[in-house]
mmCIF file of C-alpha atoms and ligand atoms in Angstrom:
data_model
loop_
_atom_site.group_PDB
_atom_site.id
_atom_site.type_symbol
_atom_site.label_atom_id
_atom_site.label_comp_id
_atom_site.label_asym_id
_atom_site.label_seq_id
_atom_site.Cartn_x
_atom_site.Cartn_y
_atom_site.Cartn_z
ATOM 1 C CA MET A 28 -9.977 12.609 -5.393
ATOM 2 C CA ALA A 29 -9.716 10.001 -8.151
ATOM 3 C CA ILE A 30 -7.515 7.115 -6.992
ATOM 4 C CA ILE A 31 -7.834 5.197 -10.264
ATOM 5 C CA ARG A 32 -8.088 6.908 -13.620
ATOM 6 C CA VAL A 33 -8.163 5.164 -16.996
ATOM 7 C CA GLU A 34 -8.025 7.398 -20.069
ATOM 8 C CA ASN A 35 -8.776 6.253 -23.616
ATOM 9 C CA PHE A 36 -7.647 2.693 -23.041
ATOM 10 C CA ASN A 37 -7.242 0.733 -26.281
ATOM 11 C CA LYS A 38 -6.186 -2.881 -26.548
ATOM 12 C CA SER A 39 -6.234 -5.424 -29.332
ATOM 13 C CA PHE A 40 -5.375 -9.101 -29.242
ATOM 14 C CA GLY A 41 -4.448 -10.109 -32.780
ATOM 15 C CA GLU A 42 -7.190 -8.844 -35.061
ATOM 16 C CA LYS A 43 -9.593 -8.396 -32.195
ATOM 17 C CA HIS A 44 -9.984 -4.789 -31.043
ATOM 18 C CA VAL A 45 -11.254 -5.514 -27.531
ATOM 19 C CA HIS A 46 -11.113 -2.081 -25.853
ATOM 20 C CA LYS A 47 -12.072 1.101 -27.708
ATOM 21 C CA ASP A 48 -11.307 4.246 -25.748
ATOM 22 C CA VAL A 49 -12.362 2.970 -22.367
ATOM 23 C CA SER A 50 -12.280 5.828 -19.831
ATOM 24 C CA PHE A 51 -13.401 5.899 -16.220
ATOM 25 C CA SER A 52 -12.257 6.865 -12.783
ATOM 26 C CA VAL A 53 -12.811 5.649 -9.249
ATOM 27 C CA GLN A 54 -12.883 8.076 -6.345
ATOM 28 C CA GLN A 55 -11.253 7.526 -2.978
ATOM 29 C CA GLY A 56 -13.319 5.074 -0.908
ATOM 30 C CA GLU A 57 -15.665 4.317 -3.778
ATOM 31 C CA CYS A 58 -16.580 0.852 -5.084
ATOM 32 C CA LEU A 59 -17.164 0.841 -8.834
ATOM 33 C CA GLY A 60 -18.984 -2.152 -10.299
ATOM 34 C CA LEU A 61 -17.632 -3.073 -13.724
ATOM 35 C CA ILE A 62 -20.029 -5.257 -15.692
ATOM 36 C CA GLY A 63 -20.558 -6.559 -19.206
ATOM 37 C CA GLY A 64 -20.843 -9.841 -21.062
ATOM 38 C CA SER A 65 -18.144 -12.500 -21.093
ATOM 39 C CA GLY A 66 -15.052 -11.568 -23.057
ATOM 40 C CA VAL A 67 -15.712 -7.796 -23.181
ATOM 41 C CA GLY A 68 -12.377 -7.193 -21.465
ATOM 42 C CA LYS A 69 -13.135 -6.678 -17.784
ATOM 43 C CA SER A 70 -10.280 -8.839 -16.496
ATOM 44 C CA VAL A 71 -7.838 -7.219 -18.921
ATOM 45 C CA ILE A 72 -8.710 -3.808 -17.496
ATOM 46 C CA LEU A 73 -8.074 -5.002 -13.942
ATOM 47 C CA LYS A 74 -4.779 -6.602 -14.981
ATOM 48 C CA SER A 75 -3.690 -3.384 -16.661
ATOM 49 C CA LEU A 76 -4.208 -1.497 -13.406
ATOM 50 C CA ILE A 77 -1.344 -3.452 -11.857
ATOM 51 C CA GLY A 78 0.723 -3.461 -15.036
ATOM 52 C CA LEU A 79 0.242 -7.140 -15.954
ATOM 53 C CA ILE A 80 -1.067 -6.012 -19.350
ATOM 54 C CA LYS A 81 -0.080 -2.803 -21.150
ATOM 55 C CA PRO A 82 -2.598 -0.899 -23.244
ATOM 56 C CA ASP A 83 -1.786 -0.280 -26.924
ATOM 57 C CA SER A 84 -2.672 3.353 -26.280
ATOM 58 C CA GLY A 85 -4.201 5.361 -23.470
ATOM 59 C CA ARG A 86 -3.037 6.137 -19.943
ATOM 60 C CA ILE A 87 -3.521 4.579 -16.519
ATOM 61 C CA PHE A 88 -3.168 6.619 -13.359
ATOM 62 C CA VAL A 89 -3.021 5.293 -9.820
ATOM 63 C CA LYS A 90 -3.126 8.079 -7.242
ATOM 64 C CA ASP A 91 -1.991 10.602 -9.859
ATOM 65 C CA GLN A 92 1.015 8.523 -10.863
ATOM 66 C CA ASP A 93 0.999 7.618 -14.545
ATOM 67 C CA ILE A 94 1.874 3.909 -14.322
ATOM 68 C CA THR A 95 1.356 3.136 -18.017
ATOM 69 C CA ASP A 96 5.059 2.845 -18.777
ATOM 70 C CA PHE A 97 6.243 1.748 -15.347
ATOM 71 C CA SER A 98 9.035 -0.831 -15.227
ATOM 72 C CA GLU A 99 8.612 -4.154 -13.404
ATOM 73 C CA ASP A 100 10.552 -2.700 -10.450
ATOM 74 C CA GLU A 101 8.299 0.340 -10.233
ATOM 75 C CA LEU A 102 5.243 -1.894 -10.508
ATOM 76 C CA ILE A 103 6.282 -3.856 -7.414
ATOM 77 C CA GLU A 104 5.392 -0.838 -5.272
ATOM 78 C CA ILE A 105 2.081 -0.366 -7.098
ATOM 79 C CA ARG A 106 1.167 -4.028 -6.570
ATOM 80 C CA LYS A 107 1.660 -3.692 -2.818
ATOM 81 C CA ASN A 108 -0.910 -0.918 -2.768
ATOM 82 C CA VAL A 109 -3.318 -2.277 -5.378
ATOM 83 C CA ALA A 110 -4.456 -5.824 -4.631
ATOM 84 C CA TYR A 111 -5.851 -7.988 -7.397
ATOM 85 C CA VAL A 112 -8.187 -10.703 -6.140
ATOM 86 C CA PHE A 113 -7.846 -13.186 -8.987
ATOM 87 C CA GLN A 114 -10.838 -14.910 -10.546
ATOM 88 C CA ASN A 115 -9.380 -18.273 -9.564
ATOM 89 C CA GLY A 116 -7.297 -16.910 -6.673
ATOM 90 C CA ALA A 117 -5.519 -20.117 -5.765
ATOM 91 C CA LEU A 118 -3.857 -20.661 -2.418
ATOM 92 C CA PHE A 119 -0.562 -22.536 -2.156
ATOM 93 C CA ASP A 120 -1.711 -26.144 -1.707
ATOM 94 C CA SER A 121 1.233 -27.300 0.355
ATOM 95 C CA MET A 122 1.027 -24.438 2.877
ATOM 96 C CA THR A 123 -1.331 -24.085 5.817
ATOM 97 C CA VAL A 124 -3.798 -21.205 5.922
ATOM 98 C CA TYR A 125 -1.417 -19.456 8.345
ATOM 99 C CA ASP A 126 1.572 -19.781 6.019
ATOM 100 C CA ASN A 127 -0.490 -18.731 3.013
ATOM 101 C CA LEU A 128 -1.390 -15.517 4.826
ATOM 102 C CA ALA A 129 2.125 -15.043 6.179
ATOM 103 C CA TYR A 130 3.712 -15.436 2.752
ATOM 104 C CA PRO A 131 3.155 -11.879 1.420
ATOM 105 C CA LEU A 132 4.189 -10.410 4.774
ATOM 106 C CA ARG A 133 7.402 -12.436 4.922
ATOM 107 C CA GLU A 134 8.122 -11.604 1.290
ATOM 108 C CA HIS A 135 7.355 -7.896 1.267
ATOM 109 C CA THR A 136 7.732 -6.551 4.813
ATOM 110 C CA HIS A 137 10.285 -6.605 7.591
ATOM 111 C CA LEU A 138 7.684 -7.394 10.240
ATOM 112 C CA ALA A 139 8.809 -9.662 13.075
ATOM 113 C CA GLU A 140 7.100 -13.067 13.237
ATOM 114 C CA SER A 141 5.157 -11.938 16.330
ATOM 115 C CA GLU A 142 3.748 -8.982 14.404
ATOM 116 C CA ILE A 143 2.957 -11.218 11.424
ATOM 117 C CA GLN A 144 1.102 -13.557 13.737
ATOM 118 C CA GLY A 145 -0.819 -10.672 15.286
ATOM 119 C CA ARG A 146 -1.890 -9.383 11.935
ATOM 120 C CA ILE A 147 -2.982 -12.824 10.687
ATOM 121 C CA PHE A 148 -4.968 -13.667 13.817
ATOM 122 C CA SER A 149 -6.795 -10.346 13.848
ATOM 123 C CA LEU A 150 -7.624 -10.598 10.132
ATOM 124 C CA LEU A 151 -8.929 -14.165 10.493
ATOM 125 C CA GLU A 152 -10.986 -13.056 13.473
ATOM 126 C CA GLU A 153 -12.384 -10.071 11.605
ATOM 127 C CA PHE A 154 -13.469 -12.233 8.674
ATOM 128 C CA GLY A 155 -14.891 -15.082 10.766
ATOM 129 C CA LEU A 156 -12.123 -17.469 9.711
ATOM 130 C CA SER A 157 -10.501 -18.128 13.095
ATOM 131 C CA GLY A 158 -9.535 -21.673 13.947
ATOM 132 C CA ASN A 159 -8.367 -22.558 10.440
ATOM 133 C CA GLU A 160 -4.745 -21.520 10.909
ATOM 134 C CA LYS A 161 -3.279 -25.019 10.697
ATOM 135 C CA THR A 162 -5.620 -26.244 7.977
ATOM 136 C CA LEU A 163 -4.415 -27.034 4.468
ATOM 137 C CA PRO A 164 -6.434 -25.479 1.612
ATOM 138 C CA ALA A 165 -7.577 -28.902 0.359
ATOM 139 C CA GLU A 166 -9.288 -29.494 3.704
ATOM 140 C CA LEU A 167 -11.424 -26.358 3.278
ATOM 141 C CA SER A 168 -14.608 -26.012 1.245
ATOM 142 C CA GLY A 169 -14.336 -24.070 -2.016
ATOM 143 C CA GLY A 170 -16.147 -21.154 -0.412
ATOM 144 C CA MET A 171 -13.753 -21.052 2.532
ATOM 145 C CA GLN A 172 -10.787 -21.222 0.162
ATOM 146 C CA LYS A 173 -12.104 -18.147 -1.660
ATOM 147 C CA ARG A 174 -12.548 -16.274 1.597
ATOM 148 C CA VAL A 175 -9.021 -17.139 2.742
ATOM 149 C CA GLY A 176 -7.761 -16.164 -0.732
ATOM 150 C CA LEU A 177 -9.428 -12.782 -0.384
ATOM 151 C CA ALA A 178 -7.920 -12.359 3.085
ATOM 152 C CA ARG A 179 -4.486 -13.163 1.686
ATOM 153 C CA SER A 180 -4.841 -10.634 -1.138
ATOM 154 C CA ILE A 181 -5.389 -7.783 1.306
ATOM 155 C CA ILE A 182 -2.953 -8.795 4.063
ATOM 156 C CA LEU A 183 -0.469 -6.105 2.949
ATOM 157 C CA GLN A 184 -3.195 -3.519 3.656
ATOM 158 C CA PRO A 185 -3.488 -2.051 0.154
ATOM 159 C CA GLU A 186 -5.468 1.134 -0.462
ATOM 160 C CA VAL A 187 -7.085 -0.296 -3.597
ATOM 161 C CA VAL A 188 -8.661 -3.720 -4.107
ATOM 162 C CA LEU A 189 -9.642 -5.141 -7.507
ATOM 163 C CA TYR A 190 -12.133 -7.999 -7.248
ATOM 164 C CA ASP A 191 -12.431 -10.246 -10.295
ATOM 165 C CA GLU A 192 -15.695 -12.195 -9.975
ATOM 166 C CA PRO A 193 -15.082 -13.051 -6.309
ATOM 167 C CA THR A 194 -18.489 -14.705 -5.860
ATOM 168 C CA ALA A 195 -18.514 -16.740 -9.087
ATOM 169 C CA GLY A 196 -19.600 -20.303 -8.411
ATOM 170 C CA LEU A 197 -20.180 -19.713 -4.682
ATOM 171 C CA ASP A 198 -23.158 -20.915 -2.669
ATOM 172 C CA PRO A 199 -25.434 -18.238 -1.135
ATOM 173 C CA TYR A 200 -23.823 -18.488 2.332
ATOM 174 C CA ASN A 201 -20.277 -17.876 1.098
ATOM 175 C CA THR A 202 -21.516 -15.235 -1.342
ATOM 176 C CA ILE A 203 -22.898 -13.255 1.594
ATOM 177 C CA LYS A 204 -19.651 -13.807 3.524
ATOM 178 C CA ILE A 205 -17.628 -12.401 0.610
ATOM 179 C CA GLN A 206 -20.000 -9.415 0.390
ATOM 180 C CA GLU A 207 -19.439 -8.815 4.106
ATOM 181 C CA MET A 208 -15.665 -8.921 3.665
ATOM 182 C CA ILE A 209 -15.877 -6.400 0.828
ATOM 183 C CA LEU A 210 -18.165 -4.120 2.827
ATOM 184 C CA ALA A 211 -15.837 -4.334 5.841
ATOM 185 C CA LEU A 212 -12.896 -3.323 3.650
ATOM 186 C CA LYS A 213 -14.935 -0.498 2.163
ATOM 187 C CA LYS A 214 -15.707 0.752 5.656
ATOM 188 C CA LYS A 215 -11.964 1.028 6.196
ATOM 189 C CA GLY A 216 -11.833 3.404 3.246
ATOM 190 C CA LYS A 217 -10.493 1.076 0.564
ATOM 191 C CA THR A 218 -11.127 2.091 -3.017
ATOM 192 C CA SER A 219 -12.273 -0.810 -5.177
ATOM 193 C CA ILE A 220 -13.436 -2.147 -8.517
ATOM 194 C CA PHE A 221 -15.815 -5.070 -8.461
ATOM 195 C CA VAL A 222 -16.044 -7.074 -11.690
ATOM 196 C CA THR A 223 -18.991 -9.433 -11.582
ATOM 197 C CA HIS A 224 -21.923 -11.192 -13.196
ATOM 198 C CA ASP A 225 -23.561 -11.411 -9.776
ATOM 199 C CA MET A 226 -25.945 -8.453 -9.774
ATOM 200 C CA PRO A 227 -27.340 -8.941 -6.251
ATOM 201 C CA SER A 228 -23.780 -8.747 -4.884
ATOM 202 C CA ALA A 229 -23.038 -5.707 -7.039
ATOM 203 C CA ARG A 230 -26.107 -4.025 -5.600
ATOM 204 C CA ALA A 231 -24.947 -4.916 -2.098
ATOM 205 C CA VAL A 232 -21.414 -3.542 -2.371
ATOM 206 C CA CYS A 233 -21.119 -1.042 -5.253
ATOM 207 C CA ASP A 234 -21.659 2.717 -5.138
ATOM 208 C CA ARG A 235 -21.746 3.073 -8.898
ATOM 209 C CA MET A 236 -21.844 0.811 -11.929
ATOM 210 C CA ALA A 237 -20.208 0.993 -15.354
ATOM 211 C CA LEU A 238 -21.340 -1.196 -18.245
ATOM 212 C CA ILE A 239 -19.011 -2.237 -21.071
ATOM 213 C CA VAL A 240 -20.630 -3.006 -24.419
ATOM 214 C CA ASN A 241 -18.735 -3.392 -27.702
ATOM 215 C CA GLY A 242 -15.418 -2.380 -26.192
ATOM 216 C CA SER A 243 -16.379 0.812 -24.431
ATOM 217 C CA ILE A 244 -18.275 2.043 -21.413
ATOM 218 C CA GLN A 245 -21.758 2.743 -22.684
ATOM 219 C CA ALA A 246 -23.523 3.510 -19.423
ATOM 220 C CA GLU A 247 -22.534 4.583 -15.913
ATOM 221 C CA GLY A 248 -24.540 5.457 -12.850
ATOM 222 C CA THR A 249 -25.605 4.838 -9.272
ATOM 223 C CA PHE A 250 -28.516 2.595 -8.358
ATOM 224 C CA ASP A 251 -30.511 5.764 -7.635
ATOM 225 C CA ASP A 252 -29.783 7.039 -11.156
ATOM 226 C CA MET A 253 -31.006 3.728 -12.512
ATOM 227 C CA LYS A 254 -34.269 3.883 -10.581
ATOM 228 C CA LYS A 255 -34.975 7.215 -12.215
ATOM 229 C CA GLU A 256 -34.066 5.915 -15.637
ATOM 230 C CA LYS A 257 -35.749 2.536 -15.813
ATOM 231 C CA ASP A 258 -35.423 2.287 -19.575
ATOM 232 C CA GLY A 259 -31.724 3.105 -19.439
ATOM 233 C CA LEU A 260 -29.188 0.601 -20.745
ATOM 234 C CA LEU A 261 -27.642 0.063 -17.311
ATOM 235 C CA ASN A 262 -30.921 -0.621 -15.552
ATOM 236 C CA GLN A 263 -32.027 -2.981 -18.311
ATOM 237 C CA PHE A 264 -28.783 -4.947 -18.169
ATOM 238 C CA ILE A 265 -28.881 -5.270 -14.387
ATOM 239 C CA GLU A 266 -32.591 -6.072 -14.115
ATOM 240 C CA GLY A 267 -32.147 -8.695 -16.830
ATOM 241 C CA ARG A 268 -29.542 -10.439 -14.712
ATOM 242 C CA MET A 269 -30.853 -9.988 -11.205
ATOM 243 C CA ASN A 270 -31.820 -13.642 -10.806
HETATM 244 N N1 ADP B 16 -3.276 -12.587 -22.861
HETATM 245 C C1 ADP B 16 -4.207 -12.630 -23.823
HETATM 246 N N2 ADP B 16 -3.898 -13.027 -25.069
HETATM 247 C C2 ADP B 16 -4.818 -13.049 -26.052
HETATM 248 N N3 ADP B 16 -6.090 -12.688 -25.899
HETATM 249 C C3 ADP B 16 -6.469 -12.267 -24.683
HETATM 250 C C4 ADP B 16 -5.563 -12.225 -23.575
HETATM 251 N N4 ADP B 16 -6.215 -11.773 -22.506
HETATM 252 C C5 ADP B 16 -7.482 -11.542 -22.914
HETATM 253 N N5 ADP B 16 -7.641 -11.841 -24.215
HETATM 254 C C6 ADP B 16 -8.883 -11.692 -24.976
HETATM 255 O O1 ADP B 16 -9.440 -10.442 -24.666
HETATM 256 C C7 ADP B 16 -10.846 -10.534 -24.517
HETATM 257 C C8 ADP B 16 -11.251 -10.008 -23.166
HETATM 258 O O2 ADP B 16 -10.795 -10.873 -22.166
HETATM 259 P P1 ADP B 16 -11.167 -10.694 -20.632
HETATM 260 O O3 ADP B 16 -10.703 -9.388 -20.145
HETATM 261 O O4 ADP B 16 -10.638 -11.892 -19.940
HETATM 262 O O5 ADP B 16 -12.775 -10.725 -20.663
HETATM 263 P P2 ADP B 16 -13.812 -10.683 -19.457
HETATM 264 O O6 ADP B 16 -14.633 -9.448 -19.656
HETATM 265 O O7 ADP B 16 -14.659 -11.908 -19.594
HETATM 266 O O8 ADP B 16 -13.030 -10.659 -18.183
HETATM 267 C C9 ADP B 16 -11.208 -11.987 -24.747
HETATM 268 O O9 ADP B 16 -11.658 -12.117 -26.053
HETATM 269 C C10 ADP B 16 -9.907 -12.732 -24.562
HETATM 270 O O10 ADP B 16 -9.867 -13.867 -25.358
HETATM 271 MG MG1 MG B 17 -12.832 -12.069 -16.644
#
């Protein structure tokens, strides 16, 4: 079943026609890698999936609900189930790691503090982040901040996770740690879209790739498809950026 479906998405900013009939879908439990040069509109597509940006035309479906014209109130429910891991996913500086993670739970659930604590401790444990509960973000390395930021984005246990360049600027150790977090979430059945310039990570976590060129998806396929079609656009793009 398609959990995310984008149909004929068009969007212009001023004179600039950025998206031209972009269409794709993501199946339940699948991780789709969305790639393309800078400024082709990858982040805009992710933002539109949680209603932060509306297309000029086209439709967006999340679990068979057409969310294109959803009101802000209706979008609140969607945003609980579709997490957007922001490119520069900043933590609240003045709050400890614990309070950063507790924030969405206190805001959006009626869980008792003991349940909140249980959920935070098990998530930190699962992601190898235990022992940092009382730490302030500024005391963590950039890589650790990104990992805590990712943990916070999924604390409400969404079914869908949208990753916007989660490994950008990270050292190899933290890059692998982020890949592991994404794979662990995938194992739990999350559906996801992974926007990246980091081809080794895409290869590690994605089931299928889609390449945007000149405003539309010009090539789509699995890594197996690409092996068979070495001259294909997708394979060429990825091979060209593997290092
Ligand atoms: N809110 C906005 N207002 C004006 N232009 C925007 C806005 N958001 C994105 N754009 C433009 O749309 C294009 C695609 O942006 P983006 O989705 O961020 O690209 P990327 O593929 O690098 O993530 C860029 O040219 C950007 O300048
Ligand atoms: Mg972007």
